[in-house]
Tab-separated table of C-alpha atoms and ligand atoms in Angstrom:
chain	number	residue	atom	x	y	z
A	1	UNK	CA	104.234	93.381	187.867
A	2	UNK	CA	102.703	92.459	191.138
A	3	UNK	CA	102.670	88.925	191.974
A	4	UNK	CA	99.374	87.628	192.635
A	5	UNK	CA	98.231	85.910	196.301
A	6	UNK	CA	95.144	83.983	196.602
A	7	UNK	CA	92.645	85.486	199.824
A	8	UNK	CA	94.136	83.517	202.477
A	9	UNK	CA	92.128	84.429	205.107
A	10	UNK	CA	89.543	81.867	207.019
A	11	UNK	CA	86.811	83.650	205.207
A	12	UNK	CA	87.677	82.513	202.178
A	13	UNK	CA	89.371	79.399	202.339
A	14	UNK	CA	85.833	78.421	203.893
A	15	UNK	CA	84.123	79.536	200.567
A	16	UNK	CA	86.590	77.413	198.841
A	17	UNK	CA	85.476	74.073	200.022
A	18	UNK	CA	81.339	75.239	199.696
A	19	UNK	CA	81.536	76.250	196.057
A	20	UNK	CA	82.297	73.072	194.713
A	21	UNK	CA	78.963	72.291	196.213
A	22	UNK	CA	76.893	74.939	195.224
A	23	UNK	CA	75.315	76.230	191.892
A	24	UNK	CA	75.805	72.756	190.021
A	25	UNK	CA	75.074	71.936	186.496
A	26	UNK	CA	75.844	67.866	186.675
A	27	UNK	CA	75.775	65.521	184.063
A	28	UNK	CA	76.673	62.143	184.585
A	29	UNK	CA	78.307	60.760	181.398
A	30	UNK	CA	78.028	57.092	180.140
A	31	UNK	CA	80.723	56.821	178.434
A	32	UNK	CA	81.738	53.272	176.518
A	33	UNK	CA	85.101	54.860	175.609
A	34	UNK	CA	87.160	56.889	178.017
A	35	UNK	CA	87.961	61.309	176.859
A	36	UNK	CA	90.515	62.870	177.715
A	37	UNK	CA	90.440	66.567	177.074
A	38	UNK	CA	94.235	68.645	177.100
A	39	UNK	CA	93.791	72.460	177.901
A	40	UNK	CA	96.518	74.660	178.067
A	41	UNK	CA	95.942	77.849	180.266
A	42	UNK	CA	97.911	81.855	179.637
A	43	UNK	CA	99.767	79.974	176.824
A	44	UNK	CA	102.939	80.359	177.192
A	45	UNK	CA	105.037	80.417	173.480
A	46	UNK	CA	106.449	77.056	174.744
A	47	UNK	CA	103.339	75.524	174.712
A	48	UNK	CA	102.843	75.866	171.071
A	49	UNK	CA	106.232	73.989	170.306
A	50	UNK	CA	106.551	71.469	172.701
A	51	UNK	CA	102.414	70.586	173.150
A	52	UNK	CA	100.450	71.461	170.262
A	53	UNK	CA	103.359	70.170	167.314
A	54	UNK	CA	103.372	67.020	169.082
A	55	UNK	CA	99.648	66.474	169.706
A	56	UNK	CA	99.126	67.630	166.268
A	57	UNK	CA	101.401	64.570	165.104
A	58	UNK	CA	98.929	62.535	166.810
A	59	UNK	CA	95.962	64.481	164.843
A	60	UNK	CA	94.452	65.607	168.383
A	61	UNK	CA	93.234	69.010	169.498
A	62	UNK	CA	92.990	70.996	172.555
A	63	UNK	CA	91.767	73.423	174.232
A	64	UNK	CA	93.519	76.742	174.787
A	65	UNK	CA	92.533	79.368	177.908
A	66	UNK	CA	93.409	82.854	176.519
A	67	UNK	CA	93.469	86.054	178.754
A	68	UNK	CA	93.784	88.265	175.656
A	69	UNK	CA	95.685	90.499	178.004
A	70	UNK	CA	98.657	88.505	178.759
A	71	UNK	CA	99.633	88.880	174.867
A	72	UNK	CA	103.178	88.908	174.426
A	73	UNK	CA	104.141	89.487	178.264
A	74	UNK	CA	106.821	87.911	179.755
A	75	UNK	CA	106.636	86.178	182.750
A	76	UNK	CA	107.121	83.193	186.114
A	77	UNK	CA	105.960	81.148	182.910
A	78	UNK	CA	107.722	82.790	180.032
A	79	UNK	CA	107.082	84.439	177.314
A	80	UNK	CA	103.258	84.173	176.322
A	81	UNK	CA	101.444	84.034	172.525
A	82	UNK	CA	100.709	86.670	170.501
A	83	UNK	CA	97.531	87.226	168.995
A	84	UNK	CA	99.108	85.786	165.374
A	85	UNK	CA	99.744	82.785	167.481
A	86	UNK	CA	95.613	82.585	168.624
A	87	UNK	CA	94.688	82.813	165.423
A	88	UNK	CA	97.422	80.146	164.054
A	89	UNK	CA	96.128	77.954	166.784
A	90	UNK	CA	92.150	78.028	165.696
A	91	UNK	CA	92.981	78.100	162.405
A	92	UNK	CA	94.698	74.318	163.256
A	93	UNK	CA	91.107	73.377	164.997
A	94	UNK	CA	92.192	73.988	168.486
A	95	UNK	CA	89.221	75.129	170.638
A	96	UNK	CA	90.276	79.288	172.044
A	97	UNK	CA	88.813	79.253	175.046
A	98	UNK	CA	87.967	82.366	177.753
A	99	UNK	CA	90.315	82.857	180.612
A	100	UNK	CA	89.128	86.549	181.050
A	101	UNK	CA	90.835	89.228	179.727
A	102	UNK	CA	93.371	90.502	182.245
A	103	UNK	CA	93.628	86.869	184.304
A	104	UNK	CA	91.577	88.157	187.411
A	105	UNK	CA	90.758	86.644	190.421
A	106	UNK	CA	86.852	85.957	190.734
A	107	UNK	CA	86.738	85.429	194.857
A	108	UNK	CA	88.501	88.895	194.521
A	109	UNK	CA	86.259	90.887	191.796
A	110	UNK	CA	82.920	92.052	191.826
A	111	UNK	CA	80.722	89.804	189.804
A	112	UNK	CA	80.176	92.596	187.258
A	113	UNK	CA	84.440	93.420	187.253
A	114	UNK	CA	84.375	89.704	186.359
A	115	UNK	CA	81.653	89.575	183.997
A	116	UNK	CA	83.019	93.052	181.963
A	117	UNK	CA	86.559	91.542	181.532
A	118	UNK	CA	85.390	88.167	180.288
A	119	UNK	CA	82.996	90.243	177.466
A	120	UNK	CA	86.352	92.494	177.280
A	121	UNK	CA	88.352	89.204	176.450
A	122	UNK	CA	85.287	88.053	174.177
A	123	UNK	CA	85.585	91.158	172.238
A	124	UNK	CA	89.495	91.211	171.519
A	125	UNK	CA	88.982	87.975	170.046
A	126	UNK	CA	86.443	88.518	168.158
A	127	UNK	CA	88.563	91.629	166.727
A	128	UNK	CA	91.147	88.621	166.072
A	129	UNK	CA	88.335	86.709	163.791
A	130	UNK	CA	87.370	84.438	166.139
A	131	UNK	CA	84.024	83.146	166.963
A	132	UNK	CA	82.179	83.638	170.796
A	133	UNK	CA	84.270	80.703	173.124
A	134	UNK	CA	82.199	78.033	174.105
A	135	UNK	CA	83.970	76.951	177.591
A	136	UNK	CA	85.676	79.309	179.718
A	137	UNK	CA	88.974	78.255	182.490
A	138	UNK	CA	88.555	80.362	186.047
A	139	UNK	CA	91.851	82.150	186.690
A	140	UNK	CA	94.011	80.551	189.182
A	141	UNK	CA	91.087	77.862	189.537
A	142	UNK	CA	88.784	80.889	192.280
A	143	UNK	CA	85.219	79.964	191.586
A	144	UNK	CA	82.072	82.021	193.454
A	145	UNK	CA	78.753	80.209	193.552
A	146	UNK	CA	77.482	84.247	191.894
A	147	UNK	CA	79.515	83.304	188.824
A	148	UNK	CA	78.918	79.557	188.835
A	149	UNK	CA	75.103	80.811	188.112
A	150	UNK	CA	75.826	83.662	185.795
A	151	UNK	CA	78.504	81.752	183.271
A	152	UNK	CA	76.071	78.948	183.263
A	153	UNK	CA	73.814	80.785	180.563
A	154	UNK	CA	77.101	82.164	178.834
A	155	UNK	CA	79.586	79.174	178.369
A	156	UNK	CA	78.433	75.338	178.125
A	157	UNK	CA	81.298	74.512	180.697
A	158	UNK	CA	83.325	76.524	182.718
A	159	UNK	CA	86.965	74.789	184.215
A	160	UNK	CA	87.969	74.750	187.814
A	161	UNK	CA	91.368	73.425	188.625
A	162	UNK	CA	90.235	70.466	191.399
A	163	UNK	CA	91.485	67.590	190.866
A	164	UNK	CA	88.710	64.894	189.697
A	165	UNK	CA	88.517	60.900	189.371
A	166	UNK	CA	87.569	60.316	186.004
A	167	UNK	CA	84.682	58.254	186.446
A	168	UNK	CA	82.641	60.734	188.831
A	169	UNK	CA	80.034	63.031	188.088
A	170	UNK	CA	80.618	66.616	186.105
A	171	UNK	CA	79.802	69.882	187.478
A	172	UNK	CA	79.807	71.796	183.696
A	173	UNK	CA	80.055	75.338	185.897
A	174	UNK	CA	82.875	74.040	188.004
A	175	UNK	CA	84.943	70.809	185.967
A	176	UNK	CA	87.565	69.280	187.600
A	177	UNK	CA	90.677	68.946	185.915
A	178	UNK	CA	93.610	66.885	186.604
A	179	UNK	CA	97.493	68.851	186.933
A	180	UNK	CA	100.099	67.697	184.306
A	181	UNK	CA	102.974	69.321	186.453
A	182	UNK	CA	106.443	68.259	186.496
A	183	UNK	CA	106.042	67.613	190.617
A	184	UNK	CA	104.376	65.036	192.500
A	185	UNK	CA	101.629	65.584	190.843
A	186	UNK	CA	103.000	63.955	187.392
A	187	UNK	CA	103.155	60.517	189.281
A	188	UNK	CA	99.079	60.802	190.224
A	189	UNK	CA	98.393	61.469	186.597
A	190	UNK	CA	99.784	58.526	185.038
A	191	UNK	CA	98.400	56.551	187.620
A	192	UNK	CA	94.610	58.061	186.180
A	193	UNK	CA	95.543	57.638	182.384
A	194	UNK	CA	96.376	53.584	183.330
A	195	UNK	CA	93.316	53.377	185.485
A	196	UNK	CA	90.785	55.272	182.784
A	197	UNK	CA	89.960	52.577	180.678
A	198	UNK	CA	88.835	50.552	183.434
A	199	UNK	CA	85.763	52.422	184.544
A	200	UNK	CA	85.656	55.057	180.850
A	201	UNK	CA	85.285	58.333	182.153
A	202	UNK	CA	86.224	61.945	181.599
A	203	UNK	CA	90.124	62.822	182.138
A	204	UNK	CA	90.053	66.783	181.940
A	205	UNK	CA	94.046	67.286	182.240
A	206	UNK	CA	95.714	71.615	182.111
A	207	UNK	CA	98.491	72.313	182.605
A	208	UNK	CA	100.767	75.732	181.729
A	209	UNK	CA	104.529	75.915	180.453
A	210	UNK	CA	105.966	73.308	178.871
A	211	UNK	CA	109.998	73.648	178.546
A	212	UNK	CA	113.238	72.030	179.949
A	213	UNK	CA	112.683	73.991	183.172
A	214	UNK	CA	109.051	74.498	184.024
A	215	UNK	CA	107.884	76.661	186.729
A	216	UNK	CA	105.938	74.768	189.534
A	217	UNK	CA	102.759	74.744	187.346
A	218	UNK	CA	104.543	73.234	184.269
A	219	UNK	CA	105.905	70.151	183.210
A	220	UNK	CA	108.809	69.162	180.574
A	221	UNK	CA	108.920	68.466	176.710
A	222	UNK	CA	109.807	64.772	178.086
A	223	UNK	CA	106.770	64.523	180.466
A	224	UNK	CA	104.109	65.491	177.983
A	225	UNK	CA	105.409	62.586	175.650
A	226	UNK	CA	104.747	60.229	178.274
A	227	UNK	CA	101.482	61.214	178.627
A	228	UNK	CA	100.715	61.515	175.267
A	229	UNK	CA	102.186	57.774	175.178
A	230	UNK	CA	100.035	56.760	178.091
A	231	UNK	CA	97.157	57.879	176.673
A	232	UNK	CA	97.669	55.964	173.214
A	233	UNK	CA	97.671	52.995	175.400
A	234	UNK	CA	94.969	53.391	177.000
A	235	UNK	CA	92.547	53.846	174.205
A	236	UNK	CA	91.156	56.907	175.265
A	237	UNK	CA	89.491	59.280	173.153
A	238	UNK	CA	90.965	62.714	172.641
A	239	UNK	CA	88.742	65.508	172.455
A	240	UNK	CA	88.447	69.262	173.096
A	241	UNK	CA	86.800	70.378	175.916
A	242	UNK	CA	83.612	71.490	173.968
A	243	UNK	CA	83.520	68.128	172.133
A	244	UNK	CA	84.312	66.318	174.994
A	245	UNK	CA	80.678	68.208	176.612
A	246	UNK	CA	79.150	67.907	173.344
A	247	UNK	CA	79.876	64.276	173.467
A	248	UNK	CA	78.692	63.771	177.360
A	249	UNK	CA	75.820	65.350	177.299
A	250	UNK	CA	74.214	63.311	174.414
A	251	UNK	CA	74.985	60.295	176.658
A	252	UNK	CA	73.536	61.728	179.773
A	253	UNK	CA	70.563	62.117	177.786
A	254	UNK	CA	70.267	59.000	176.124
A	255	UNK	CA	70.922	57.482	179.695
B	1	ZN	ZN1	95.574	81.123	183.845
């Protein structure tokens, strides 16, 4: 398997920092309680024992990213789901999510490339007896401002990986979402889940493996208890991505 590299070059580290700012579908939710939203992205088989049993116990849901082609491969983040596994999870009211089918690179595909593996993914899980997905999760967070526009009529969000204050705005064709990795990065998030209730926002969180050695975009069976912890205490409101949308948009429209 070849291991992927983002475009490094000036070129398109420049068209990293515009897109954010370009093709925007903003709401601006007013919120009384605070959401936070768990998706899991690949889904990797230790995600389904060490995430979704215990979020379960807590009667939440979340949000899964499938690339229907990463079925049963094996690899920096383990061993991945099966399609039995896709359908156990919806069946359990977890929102299936697209990630594309073959977890491609949009700053480095054509726009129609792009668009023919998402319908690609769309169609091997609707072979699975799942419905159309109503959010999609860019692979390896690359956005263009071409695809911002075009998933805009096909998905009512689409998930970047910046990270995002809860309280600002939401760009539904390019949402923020906060890391839940075992690094550095684990510190920042508990410092959002204790500030969330203050000012009730959105807390989008992803994250990938979940085992007693994660790779760099990962975190441990011990880590996502404290968050799930964390976020009992704060009062938050745990919702799928699509309900969490659902939820914000009838708010941005009452306000
Ligand atoms: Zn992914």
């Amino acid at each position: 398997m070849t291991v992927y590299q983002p475009d490094m070059s000036l070129k398109a580290k420049i068209k990293r920092r515009i897109t954010p700012f370009m093709a925007r579908r903003v709401i601006k939710p007013q919120l009384e309680r605070p959401i936070v939203s768990f998706s899991f992205d690949d889904c990797p088989k230790s995600v389904i024992e060490n995430a979704i049993k215990p979020l379960e116990r807590e009667n939440w849901r979340a949000t899964i990213y499938i690339a229907m082609g990463l079925c049963g491969i094996e690899n920096h983040l383990g061993l991945h789901m099966d399609a039995d596994d896709v359908t156990a999870l919806y069946a359990g009211g977890h929102e299936i999510g697209d990630h594309t089918f073959d977890h491609i690179d949009a700053a480095q595909n054509s726009a129609s490339i792009f668009m023919g593996d998402i319908d690609k993914n769309q169609s091997a899980l609707n072979a699975i007896g799942l419905p159309p997905s109503e959010t999609f999760a860019y692979p390896y967070g690359q956005v263009t401002t071409e695809l911002k526009l075009k998933l805009a009529s096909k998905f009512l969000g689409s998930r970047g990986i910046r990270s995002r204050e809860s309280t600002d705005d939401v760009d539904l064709n390019q949402i923020r979402s906060n890391r839940l990795y075992a690094g550095q990065d684990f510190d920042t998030l508990m410092e959002q889940i204790k500030r969330i209730s203050d000012k009730p926002g959105w807390l989008p969180i992803f994250t990938h493996d979940i085992r007693d050695n994660p790779s760099p975009f990962g975190c441990t069976p011990q880590q996502m208890l404290h968050v799930i912890d964390a976020i009992k205490s704060s009062g938050a409101e745990v919702l799928t991505m699509v309900e969490a949308i659902k939820k914000m948009e009838l708010t941005h429209e009452a306000g």
